[in-house]
Amino acid sequence: MFNEMEMNGQVREPYRALVDWMDATGPETLAQKRLEAETLFRKIGITFAVYGEGGDPERLIPFDLIPRIFTASEWRKLERGVKQRARALNTFLYDVYHNAEIIRAGVVPADLVYKNAAFEPAVIGIDPPRRVYSHIVGVDVVRVGPDEFYVLEDNCRTPSGVSYMLENREIMMRMFPELFSKLRIEPVDSYPDQLLKTLKSIAPRKCEGDPNIVVLTPGAMNSAYYEHSFLADQMGVELVEGQDLFVSEGRVYMRTTRGPERVDVIYRRIDDDFIDPLCFRPDSVLGIPGLMNVYRSGGVAICSAPGAGVADDKAIYTYVPDMIRFYLGQEPILNNVPTWKCARADDLKYVLEHLPELVVKEVHGSGGYGMLVGPASTKEECATYAERIKANPSDFIAQPTLALSACPTFVESGIAPRHVDFRPFCLVGDDIRLTPGGLTRVALREGSLVVNSSQGGGVKDTWIMAE
């Protein structure tokens, strides 16, 4: 396990000033500050929802006071790698909904695309503004050594968590202003402006003048509703539900007290199935009837585009390095985690024989649900999971259990290392933009590798040190 704060018994350079500050501050003061942070989170309403477990579904996301730190040179590598990946994924999406050259070349199997539940035939042939399908790409990155980074998965639909990145920083600056006055830490507060700039840049061809932008939410019962309302507020745009919008004469309009207002760009936080009951699920009450017809005709832009999810499927993930070589003519800057595809007979045999050593995931799974962490599972759990794999091998992939890096974390027993991952948020429109920071998630339980908030994980502020 790589400890990001220490190496060979010495504190690493980016953490030295922080360690000096923690030593001077003392555990009692840190404990008090942690309580203050929790109070702030509650007052501001920074929560997420978990349904189906009983009790109050609204949960306060655990916030750790000790930041994660990247040097400027480490960030440069991550930035180049994430932007490269976002460019390749968007090129892939345009390709598979048009000429499918990567499939014709035999690089990606046709069945993985056309039989994928996230592939939307209704999108075939549509040219979205600037040929961009995934406007916000969340790339989950893990670290296993000083210079070793791996991509765990890509999120091309509606990646969540950016509100925590912004609020974590706001709270840290409130509580520890002396740290920010002493250290040169790259700011993250430009993200809402950069997001707004990206959304404006994808205005549809029928848009006249400054585009009118809205954030479309399923409503207050959604687990990420706080983030929906937060981003709308930060950008100064309307937060709407499906019932607030309607289609008329080939355009989308918003109901207001002043009468209908045209809508040009929809940043939707609703799954494909629910955005238009005339095109997708007919029982949906969350979407806008006729929206896809307006989208096809260039009357509205949708961020991210319907059908973008085919690029972040965990089976497709294994081909992203090949996409980078095929479309960009480059070698991947960030590597994938070695992956066994259970749809292949040889891979399936290996996975079933080594299940206690591996992490196995559902191809369409998310949120840390439905996965098996072999080293942390009993024989009975492994045996039960093996039967699931045998029943539908193509629904699973497996990866080695990586020794994820650990960062110092303030837990009940004091400061101790806990495993972390990292999700930067890449904006794609007229340009590819990446705010110097991201969401660091931390597995608070000792020895745990599961960082998802729905599975007991917490969050940290992420510092990128300026040159």
Tab-separated table of C-alpha atoms in Angstrom:
chain	number	residue	atom	x	y	z
A	1	MET	CA	0.000	0.000	0.000
A	2	PHE	CA	1.366	3.390	-1.044
A	3	ASN	CA	0.954	5.954	1.722
A	4	GLU	CA	0.597	9.309	-0.031
A	5	MET	CA	1.871	11.208	2.995
A	6	GLU	CA	4.951	9.099	3.799
A	7	MET	CA	7.619	7.252	1.876
A	8	ASN	CA	10.518	5.320	3.406
A	9	GLY	CA	9.672	6.745	6.812
A	10	GLN	CA	9.854	10.342	5.584
A	11	VAL	CA	7.019	12.798	5.031
A	12	ARG	CA	6.625	13.459	1.297
A	13	GLU	CA	7.292	17.010	0.157
A	14	PRO	CA	3.695	18.057	-0.656
A	15	TYR	CA	2.536	17.075	2.846
A	16	ARG	CA	5.316	18.633	4.956
A	17	ALA	CA	3.631	21.956	5.627
A	18	LEU	CA	0.343	20.183	6.385
A	19	VAL	CA	2.006	17.784	8.847
A	20	ASP	CA	3.694	20.696	10.638
A	21	TRP	CA	0.328	22.408	10.889
A	22	MET	CA	-1.422	19.259	12.200
A	23	ASP	CA	1.296	18.766	14.832
A	24	ALA	CA	0.882	22.368	15.979
A	25	THR	CA	-2.901	22.156	15.963
A	26	GLY	CA	-3.251	18.964	18.011
A	27	PRO	CA	-5.882	16.214	17.973
A	28	GLU	CA	-8.277	17.980	20.376
A	29	THR	CA	-8.615	21.005	18.114
A	30	LEU	CA	-8.996	18.792	15.034
A	31	ALA	CA	-11.771	16.850	16.753
A	32	GLN	CA	-13.560	20.112	17.562
A	33	LYS	CA	-13.157	21.308	13.992
A	34	ARG	CA	-14.633	18.060	12.714
A	35	LEU	CA	-17.771	18.675	14.770
A	36	GLU	CA	-17.934	22.209	13.395
A	37	ALA	CA	-17.689	20.852	9.861
A	38	GLU	CA	-20.561	18.427	10.493
A	39	THR	CA	-22.662	21.298	11.821
A	40	LEU	CA	-21.928	23.339	8.703
A	41	PHE	CA	-22.856	20.436	6.447
A	42	ARG	CA	-26.168	20.064	8.255
A	43	LYS	CA	-26.942	23.797	8.151
A	44	ILE	CA	-26.139	24.055	4.454
A	45	GLY	CA	-28.030	20.826	3.739
A	46	ILE	CA	-25.211	18.903	2.076
A	47	THR	CA	-26.768	15.452	2.037
A	48	PHE	CA	-27.409	12.470	-0.176
A	49	ALA	CA	-30.226	9.940	0.006
A	50	VAL	CA	-30.160	6.171	0.436
A	51	TYR	CA	-33.510	4.423	0.019
A	52	GLY	CA	-34.517	0.922	0.981
A	53	GLU	CA	-32.558	0.654	4.238
A	54	GLY	CA	-35.205	1.995	6.597
A	55	GLY	CA	-35.076	5.125	8.726
A	56	ASP	CA	-34.403	8.609	7.408
A	57	PRO	CA	-33.073	8.286	3.833
A	58	GLU	CA	-31.280	11.652	4.061
A	59	ARG	CA	-27.659	11.078	5.063
A	60	LEU	CA	-24.916	13.511	5.953
A	61	ILE	CA	-21.884	12.612	3.884
A	62	PRO	CA	-18.865	12.067	6.177
A	63	PHE	CA	-16.282	14.796	5.607
A	64	ASP	CA	-12.639	14.301	6.533
A	65	LEU	CA	-10.658	17.380	7.532
A	66	ILE	CA	-7.292	16.213	6.238
A	67	PRO	CA	-6.970	17.074	2.543
A	68	ARG	CA	-5.472	14.967	-0.172
A	69	ILE	CA	-2.591	16.685	-1.978
A	70	PHE	CA	-1.247	16.385	-5.519
A	71	THR	CA	1.854	18.181	-6.749
A	72	ALA	CA	1.673	20.316	-9.884
A	73	SER	CA	3.583	17.705	-11.888
A	74	GLU	CA	1.290	14.886	-10.715
A	75	TRP	CA	-1.706	16.972	-11.721
A	76	ARG	CA	-0.273	17.662	-15.180
A	77	LYS	CA	-0.139	13.926	-15.868
A	78	LEU	CA	-3.668	13.390	-14.588
A	79	GLU	CA	-4.986	16.361	-16.547
A	80	ARG	CA	-3.460	15.183	-19.826
A	81	GLY	CA	-4.698	11.630	-19.264
A	82	VAL	CA	-8.261	12.613	-18.378
A	83	LYS	CA	-8.566	15.025	-21.323
A	84	GLN	CA	-7.206	12.367	-23.675
A	85	ARG	CA	-9.765	9.889	-22.399
A	86	ALA	CA	-12.671	12.354	-22.669
A	87	ARG	CA	-11.705	13.130	-26.267
A	88	ALA	CA	-11.518	9.440	-27.236
A	89	LEU	CA	-14.818	8.557	-25.530
A	90	ASN	CA	-16.692	11.326	-27.329
A	91	THR	CA	-15.176	10.325	-30.661
A	92	PHE	CA	-16.275	6.743	-29.984
A	93	LEU	CA	-19.825	7.862	-29.213
A	94	TYR	CA	-20.124	9.866	-32.419
A	95	ASP	CA	-18.679	6.953	-34.366
A	96	VAL	CA	-20.991	4.226	-33.039
A	97	TYR	CA	-24.077	6.352	-33.758
A	98	HIS	CA	-22.851	7.075	-37.293
A	99	ASN	CA	-20.373	5.056	-39.409
A	100	ALA	CA	-19.190	2.643	-36.698
A	101	GLU	CA	-15.672	2.587	-38.117
A	102	ILE	CA	-14.201	1.139	-34.911
A	103	ILE	CA	-16.595	-1.811	-35.181
A	104	ARG	CA	-15.912	-2.327	-38.893
A	105	ALA	CA	-12.199	-2.360	-38.114
A	106	GLY	CA	-12.750	-5.169	-35.601
A	107	VAL	CA	-11.421	-3.144	-32.665
A	108	VAL	CA	-14.641	-3.255	-30.602
A	109	PRO	CA	-17.092	-6.181	-30.956
A	110	ALA	CA	-20.438	-5.159	-32.455
A	111	ASP	CA	-22.442	-7.090	-29.845
A	112	LEU	CA	-20.898	-5.098	-26.994
A	113	VAL	CA	-22.309	-1.938	-28.540
A	114	TYR	CA	-25.555	-2.865	-30.272
A	115	LYS	CA	-26.755	-5.314	-27.621
A	116	ASN	CA	-25.803	-2.944	-24.822
A	117	ALA	CA	-28.772	-1.748	-22.765
A	118	ALA	CA	-27.346	1.795	-22.840
A	119	PHE	CA	-27.202	1.945	-26.657
A	120	GLU	CA	-30.109	4.059	-27.906
A	121	PRO	CA	-31.197	3.322	-31.516
A	122	ALA	CA	-33.259	6.543	-31.415
A	123	VAL	CA	-29.995	8.525	-31.427
A	124	ILE	CA	-28.525	6.941	-34.584
A	125	GLY	CA	-27.654	9.599	-37.131
A	126	ILE	CA	-28.256	12.584	-34.832
A	127	ASP	CA	-25.505	15.216	-34.932
A	128	PRO	CA	-25.326	16.852	-31.503
A	129	PRO	CA	-23.766	20.336	-31.294
A	130	ARG	CA	-19.984	20.137	-31.784
A	131	ARG	CA	-20.365	16.338	-32.124
A	132	VAL	CA	-20.163	16.055	-28.335
A	133	TYR	CA	-22.262	13.433	-26.555
A	134	SER	CA	-20.726	13.395	-23.075
A	135	HIS	CA	-20.220	16.969	-21.900
A	136	ILE	CA	-19.249	16.079	-18.335
A	137	VAL	CA	-16.928	13.099	-18.039
A	138	GLY	CA	-16.120	11.835	-14.558
A	139	VAL	CA	-13.068	9.582	-14.626
A	140	ASP	CA	-12.478	7.489	-11.494
A	141	VAL	CA	-8.740	7.208	-10.862
A	142	VAL	CA	-6.817	5.204	-8.272
A	143	ARG	CA	-3.181	5.395	-7.300
A	144	VAL	CA	-0.954	2.465	-6.370
A	145	GLY	CA	2.498	4.072	-6.301
A	146	PRO	CA	4.394	7.363	-6.560
A	147	ASP	CA	3.894	7.529	-10.334
A	148	GLU	CA	1.326	4.781	-10.911
A	149	PHE	CA	-2.268	5.796	-11.658
A	150	TYR	CA	-5.027	3.591	-13.046
A	151	VAL	CA	-8.509	4.372	-14.334
A	152	LEU	CA	-11.149	2.290	-12.568
A	153	GLU	CA	-14.097	3.428	-14.668
A	154	ASP	CA	-15.508	6.218	-16.805
A	155	ASN	CA	-18.750	8.075	-16.123
A	156	CYS	CA	-20.204	9.599	-19.293
A	157	ARG	CA	-23.862	10.120	-18.381
A	158	THR	CA	-24.482	12.317	-15.346
A	159	PRO	CA	-21.505	11.896	-12.990
A	160	SER	CA	-22.302	13.241	-9.547
A	161	GLY	CA	-20.149	14.583	-6.739
A	162	VAL	CA	-18.929	17.926	-8.056
A	163	SER	CA	-20.991	19.812	-5.463
A	164	TYR	CA	-18.986	18.040	-2.754
A	165	MET	CA	-15.749	19.139	-4.425
A	166	LEU	CA	-16.919	22.760	-4.214
A	167	GLU	CA	-18.457	22.605	-0.749
A	168	ASN	CA	-15.496	20.715	0.717
A	169	ARG	CA	-13.240	23.554	-0.373
A	170	GLU	CA	-15.617	26.235	0.913
A	171	ILE	CA	-15.765	24.647	4.359
A	172	MET	CA	-11.994	24.103	4.532
A	173	MET	CA	-11.390	27.761	3.662
A	174	ARG	CA	-13.873	28.863	6.330
A	175	MET	CA	-12.333	26.760	9.071
A	176	PHE	CA	-8.630	26.941	8.177
A	177	PRO	CA	-8.009	30.256	6.395
A	178	GLU	CA	-4.425	30.312	7.681
A	179	LEU	CA	-3.560	27.239	5.612
A	180	PHE	CA	-4.787	28.847	2.402
A	181	SER	CA	-2.900	32.049	3.129
A	182	LYS	CA	0.368	30.130	3.622
A	183	LEU	CA	0.125	27.563	0.819
A	184	ARG	CA	-0.340	28.021	-2.928
A	185	ILE	CA	-3.387	25.872	-3.613
A	186	GLU	CA	-5.138	25.960	-6.981
A	187	PRO	CA	-8.742	27.236	-6.661
A	188	VAL	CA	-11.762	25.186	-7.741
A	189	ASP	CA	-14.461	27.854	-7.509
A	190	SER	CA	-14.362	28.520	-11.259
A	191	TYR	CA	-16.136	25.203	-11.985
A	192	PRO	CA	-19.711	26.604	-12.141
A	193	ASP	CA	-18.578	29.341	-14.549
A	194	GLN	CA	-16.714	26.776	-16.649
A	195	LEU	CA	-19.778	24.518	-16.678
A	196	LEU	CA	-21.985	27.419	-17.752
A	197	LYS	CA	-19.508	28.348	-20.489
A	198	THR	CA	-19.523	24.734	-21.710
A	199	LEU	CA	-23.329	24.580	-21.761
A	200	LYS	CA	-23.549	27.857	-23.669
A	201	SER	CA	-21.039	26.562	-26.198
A	202	ILE	CA	-23.323	23.658	-27.175
A	203	ALA	CA	-26.346	25.809	-28.023
A	204	PRO	CA	-28.399	24.133	-30.791
A	205	ARG	CA	-28.337	25.449	-34.338
A	206	LYS	CA	-31.820	26.969	-34.016
A	207	CYS	CA	-30.820	29.026	-30.979
A	208	GLU	CA	-30.982	32.764	-31.540
A	209	GLY	CA	-28.987	34.978	-29.209
A	210	ASP	CA	-27.832	33.989	-25.729
A	211	PRO	CA	-28.993	30.405	-24.984
A	212	ASN	CA	-31.487	29.836	-22.202
A	213	ILE	CA	-30.222	26.987	-19.974
A	214	VAL	CA	-32.033	24.877	-17.378
A	215	VAL	CA	-31.091	22.025	-15.045
A	216	LEU	CA	-33.632	19.192	-15.299
A	217	THR	CA	-34.071	17.195	-12.085
A	218	PRO	CA	-36.307	14.212	-11.262
A	219	GLY	CA	-37.268	16.071	-8.085
A	220	ALA	CA	-36.510	16.373	-4.400
A	221	MET	CA	-36.692	12.622	-3.804
A	222	ASN	CA	-33.651	11.968	-6.002
A	223	SER	CA	-30.492	11.013	-4.097
A	224	ALA	CA	-28.468	13.810	-5.764
A	225	TYR	CA	-31.131	16.536	-5.558
A	226	TYR	CA	-28.895	18.732	-3.409
A	227	GLU	CA	-26.338	18.790	-6.205
A	228	HIS	CA	-28.954	19.603	-8.849
A	229	SER	CA	-30.212	22.622	-6.926
A	230	PHE	CA	-26.684	23.669	-5.935
A	231	LEU	CA	-25.397	23.740	-9.522
A	232	ALA	CA	-28.466	25.564	-10.834
A	233	ASP	CA	-28.020	28.185	-8.132
A	234	GLN	CA	-24.283	28.542	-8.764
A	235	MET	CA	-24.806	28.991	-12.511
A	236	GLY	CA	-27.775	31.313	-12.073
A	237	VAL	CA	-30.120	29.157	-14.172
A	238	GLU	CA	-33.540	27.650	-13.489
A	239	LEU	CA	-33.949	24.266	-11.797
A	240	VAL	CA	-36.906	22.535	-13.425
A	241	GLU	CA	-38.811	19.272	-13.378
A	242	GLY	CA	-40.364	17.621	-16.411
A	243	GLN	CA	-43.783	19.108	-15.657
A	244	ASP	CA	-42.282	22.600	-15.939
A	245	LEU	CA	-41.360	22.066	-19.611
A	246	PHE	CA	-43.421	21.418	-22.742
A	247	VAL	CA	-42.931	21.116	-26.493
A	248	SER	CA	-44.634	23.400	-28.986
A	249	GLU	CA	-43.945	23.988	-32.692
A	250	GLY	CA	-40.587	22.255	-32.639
A	251	ARG	CA	-39.146	24.013	-29.586
A	252	VAL	CA	-39.015	23.385	-25.830
A	253	TYR	CA	-40.565	25.931	-23.493
A	254	MET	CA	-40.584	26.505	-19.743
A	255	ARG	CA	-43.737	27.495	-17.902
A	256	THR	CA	-43.213	30.701	-15.916
A	257	THR	CA	-45.414	33.316	-14.241
A	258	ARG	CA	-44.495	35.628	-17.137
A	259	GLY	CA	-45.626	33.128	-19.752
A	260	PRO	CA	-43.681	30.498	-21.750
A	261	GLU	CA	-39.906	30.950	-22.107
A	262	ARG	CA	-37.916	29.131	-24.778
A	263	VAL	CA	-35.306	26.630	-23.529
A	264	ASP	CA	-32.192	26.007	-25.621
A	265	VAL	CA	-29.953	23.774	-23.470
A	266	ILE	CA	-31.080	21.170	-20.939
A	267	TYR	CA	-28.532	19.884	-18.419
A	268	ARG	CA	-30.479	16.811	-17.506
A	269	ARG	CA	-29.979	14.747	-14.370
A	270	ILE	CA	-32.574	12.177	-15.458
A	271	ASP	CA	-31.781	8.789	-16.973
A	272	ASP	CA	-32.360	8.197	-20.688
A	273	ASP	CA	-35.384	5.968	-20.100
A	274	PHE	CA	-37.345	8.778	-18.480
A	275	ILE	CA	-36.600	11.907	-20.532
A	276	ASP	CA	-39.313	11.460	-23.193
A	277	PRO	CA	-42.277	9.075	-22.767
A	278	LEU	CA	-43.002	9.246	-26.515
A	279	CYS	CA	-39.570	7.847	-27.345
A	280	PHE	CA	-38.479	5.813	-24.345
A	281	ARG	CA	-40.512	4.555	-21.371
A	282	PRO	CA	-44.165	5.437	-22.002
A	283	ASP	CA	-44.954	5.347	-18.283
A	284	SER	CA	-42.440	8.075	-17.405
A	285	VAL	CA	-43.874	11.125	-15.656
A	286	LEU	CA	-40.444	12.739	-15.230
A	287	GLY	CA	-39.692	13.696	-18.826
A	288	ILE	CA	-41.032	15.935	-21.593
A	289	PRO	CA	-43.234	14.368	-24.298
A	290	GLY	CA	-41.784	15.148	-27.727
A	291	LEU	CA	-38.346	16.217	-26.453
A	292	MET	CA	-36.450	13.829	-28.746
A	293	ASN	CA	-38.161	15.201	-31.869
A	294	VAL	CA	-36.976	18.696	-30.939
A	295	TYR	CA	-33.493	17.333	-30.231
A	296	ARG	CA	-33.332	15.636	-33.646
A	297	SER	CA	-34.347	18.837	-35.423
A	298	GLY	CA	-31.719	20.972	-33.685
A	299	GLY	CA	-34.189	22.867	-31.517
A	300	VAL	CA	-32.617	21.948	-28.191
A	301	ALA	CA	-29.325	20.576	-26.863
A	302	ILE	CA	-29.258	17.891	-24.170
A	303	CYS	CA	-26.310	17.490	-21.811
A	304	SER	CA	-25.282	14.728	-21.764
A	305	ALA	CA	-26.789	13.320	-24.943
A	306	PRO	CA	-29.144	10.325	-24.773
A	307	GLY	CA	-27.184	7.158	-25.477
A	308	ALA	CA	-23.916	8.425	-23.977
A	309	GLY	CA	-24.020	5.609	-21.428
A	310	VAL	CA	-22.847	3.038	-23.956
A	311	ALA	CA	-19.337	4.488	-23.533
A	312	ASP	CA	-19.115	3.969	-19.773
A	313	ASP	CA	-20.302	0.388	-19.630
A	314	LYS	CA	-17.725	-1.714	-17.751
A	315	ALA	CA	-17.329	-4.095	-20.689
A	316	ILE	CA	-16.690	-1.183	-23.075
A	317	TYR	CA	-14.215	0.219	-20.509
A	318	THR	CA	-11.766	-2.534	-21.399
A	319	TYR	CA	-11.516	-1.147	-24.946
A	320	VAL	CA	-10.840	2.516	-24.087
A	321	PRO	CA	-7.045	2.159	-24.548
A	322	ASP	CA	-7.779	0.730	-28.015
A	323	MET	CA	-10.086	3.688	-28.721
A	324	ILE	CA	-7.285	6.106	-27.858
A	325	ARG	CA	-4.936	4.349	-30.278
A	326	PHE	CA	-7.592	4.017	-33.008
A	327	TYR	CA	-8.998	7.553	-32.944
A	328	LEU	CA	-6.132	9.666	-31.617
A	329	GLY	CA	-3.088	7.691	-32.737
A	330	GLN	CA	-1.649	7.983	-29.222
A	331	GLU	CA	-0.695	5.692	-26.388
A	332	PRO	CA	-2.892	5.995	-23.272
A	333	ILE	CA	-1.462	8.341	-20.653
A	334	LEU	CA	-3.530	6.690	-17.917
A	335	ASN	CA	-3.750	2.894	-17.973
A	336	ASN	CA	-6.769	0.713	-17.326
A	337	VAL	CA	-6.769	-1.760	-14.487
A	338	PRO	CA	-6.039	-5.245	-15.946
A	339	THR	CA	-9.445	-6.798	-16.525
A	340	TRP	CA	-10.817	-10.278	-17.175
A	341	LYS	CA	-13.970	-10.419	-19.304
A	342	CYS	CA	-16.121	-13.257	-18.043
A	343	ALA	CA	-17.794	-13.508	-21.453
A	344	ARG	CA	-14.548	-15.115	-22.655
A	345	ALA	CA	-14.227	-18.794	-21.749
A	346	ASP	CA	-10.569	-18.605	-20.702
A	347	ASP	CA	-11.160	-15.486	-18.616
A	348	LEU	CA	-14.228	-17.054	-16.998
A	349	LYS	CA	-12.235	-20.140	-16.031
A	350	TYR	CA	-9.501	-18.006	-14.460
A	351	VAL	CA	-11.977	-15.828	-12.560
A	352	LEU	CA	-13.882	-18.777	-11.086
A	353	GLU	CA	-10.624	-20.411	-10.004
A	354	HIS	CA	-9.273	-17.214	-8.384
A	355	LEU	CA	-12.464	-15.606	-7.075
A	356	PRO	CA	-11.147	-15.080	-3.497
A	357	GLU	CA	-8.312	-12.933	-4.917
A	358	LEU	CA	-10.327	-10.735	-7.276
A	359	VAL	CA	-12.806	-7.864	-7.370
A	360	VAL	CA	-15.785	-8.810	-9.543
A	361	LYS	CA	-18.243	-6.226	-10.848
A	362	GLU	CA	-21.513	-6.257	-12.706
A	363	VAL	CA	-21.027	-4.771	-16.170
A	364	HIS	CA	-23.998	-2.431	-15.685
A	365	GLY	CA	-23.530	-1.916	-11.936
A	366	SER	CA	-22.810	1.349	-10.117
A	367	GLY	CA	-22.547	2.850	-6.654
A	368	GLY	CA	-20.521	-0.041	-5.251
A	369	TYR	CA	-23.554	-2.333	-5.343
A	370	GLY	CA	-23.527	-5.854	-6.751
A	371	MET	CA	-19.766	-6.320	-6.554
A	372	LEU	CA	-17.662	-8.939	-4.823
A	373	VAL	CA	-14.401	-8.048	-3.090
A	374	GLY	CA	-12.867	-11.503	-2.940
A	375	PRO	CA	-10.305	-10.988	-0.146
A	376	ALA	CA	-13.012	-9.520	2.097
A	377	SER	CA	-15.609	-12.227	1.360
A	378	THR	CA	-16.344	-15.581	2.988
A	379	LYS	CA	-16.188	-18.898	1.150
A	380	GLU	CA	-19.959	-19.013	1.142
A	381	GLU	CA	-20.240	-15.527	-0.379
A	382	CYS	CA	-17.714	-16.431	-3.073
A	383	ALA	CA	-19.571	-19.641	-3.870
A	384	THR	CA	-22.913	-17.831	-4.156
A	385	TYR	CA	-21.389	-15.150	-6.385
A	386	ALA	CA	-19.760	-17.816	-8.579
A	387	GLU	CA	-23.200	-19.220	-9.350
A	388	ARG	CA	-24.347	-15.756	-10.460
A	389	ILE	CA	-21.341	-15.463	-12.778
A	390	LYS	CA	-21.932	-18.905	-14.280
A	391	ALA	CA	-25.578	-18.044	-14.969
A	392	ASN	CA	-24.688	-14.928	-17.018
A	393	PRO	CA	-20.919	-14.670	-17.623
A	394	SER	CA	-21.219	-11.679	-19.986
A	395	ASP	CA	-22.718	-9.610	-17.166
A	396	PHE	CA	-19.454	-9.591	-15.202
A	397	ILE	CA	-15.845	-8.451	-15.347
A	398	ALA	CA	-13.100	-9.112	-12.805
A	399	GLN	CA	-10.010	-7.185	-11.769
A	400	PRO	CA	-7.106	-7.784	-9.413
A	401	THR	CA	-7.458	-6.423	-5.906
A	402	LEU	CA	-5.291	-3.333	-6.203
A	403	ALA	CA	-3.420	-2.000	-3.208
A	404	LEU	CA	-5.102	1.396	-3.407
A	405	SER	CA	-3.079	4.275	-2.046
A	406	ALA	CA	-3.982	5.604	1.384
A	407	CYS	CA	-4.173	9.122	2.759
A	408	PRO	CA	-4.063	10.301	6.373
A	409	THR	CA	-7.616	10.421	7.688
A	410	PHE	CA	-9.001	11.680	10.998
A	411	VAL	CA	-10.913	8.723	12.471
A	412	GLU	CA	-12.137	7.891	15.983
A	413	SER	CA	-8.780	6.434	17.000
A	414	GLY	CA	-6.841	9.435	15.670
A	415	ILE	CA	-5.062	9.963	12.366
A	416	ALA	CA	-4.733	6.773	10.336
A	417	PRO	CA	-4.302	5.829	6.645
A	418	ARG	CA	-7.454	5.020	4.695
A	419	HIS	CA	-7.859	3.996	1.057
A	420	VAL	CA	-8.945	6.680	-1.434
A	421	ASP	CA	-9.914	7.188	-5.063
A	422	PHE	CA	-10.288	10.345	-7.136
A	423	ARG	CA	-12.863	11.682	-9.598
A	424	PRO	CA	-11.940	14.773	-11.631
A	425	PHE	CA	-14.711	16.337	-13.714
A	426	CYS	CA	-13.861	17.043	-17.353
A	427	LEU	CA	-16.049	19.497	-19.293
A	428	VAL	CA	-16.330	19.021	-23.069
A	429	GLY	CA	-17.840	21.606	-25.418
A	430	ASP	CA	-16.081	24.193	-27.538
A	431	ASP	CA	-12.991	23.234	-25.546
A	432	ILE	CA	-11.983	20.570	-23.034
A	433	ARG	CA	-11.796	22.077	-19.554
A	434	LEU	CA	-10.622	20.519	-16.312
A	435	THR	CA	-10.817	22.308	-12.970
A	436	PRO	CA	-7.621	21.691	-10.932
A	437	GLY	CA	-9.197	19.454	-8.324
A	438	GLY	CA	-11.891	16.842	-8.014
A	439	LEU	CA	-13.701	14.596	-5.583
A	440	THR	CA	-11.546	12.429	-3.347
A	441	ARG	CA	-13.597	9.643	-1.788
A	442	VAL	CA	-12.276	7.781	1.222
A	443	ALA	CA	-13.127	4.341	2.635
A	444	LEU	CA	-13.538	5.190	6.319
A	445	ARG	CA	-13.665	1.612	7.558
A	446	GLU	CA	-10.208	0.187	8.229
A	447	GLY	CA	-9.105	-2.129	5.438
A	448	SER	CA	-12.134	-1.343	3.257
A	449	LEU	CA	-11.648	-0.612	-0.451
A	450	VAL	CA	-15.221	0.615	-1.040
A	451	VAL	CA	-15.292	4.404	-1.128
A	452	ASN	CA	-18.894	5.003	-2.298
A	453	SER	CA	-20.904	7.243	0.005
A	454	SER	CA	-23.845	4.834	-0.215
A	455	GLN	CA	-21.525	2.150	1.193
A	456	GLY	CA	-20.153	4.151	4.135
A	457	GLY	CA	-17.455	6.152	2.369
A	458	GLY	CA	-16.617	9.799	2.991
A	459	VAL	CA	-15.063	12.718	1.115
A	460	LYS	CA	-11.975	14.922	1.368
A	461	ASP	CA	-10.901	18.245	-0.076
A	462	THR	CA	-8.357	17.754	-2.875
A	463	TRP	CA	-5.474	20.202	-3.164
A	464	ILE	CA	-3.503	20.745	-6.332
A	465	MET	CA	-0.379	22.667	-5.416
A	466	ALA	CA	0.503	25.549	-7.733
A	467	GLU	CA	3.942	25.738	-9.315
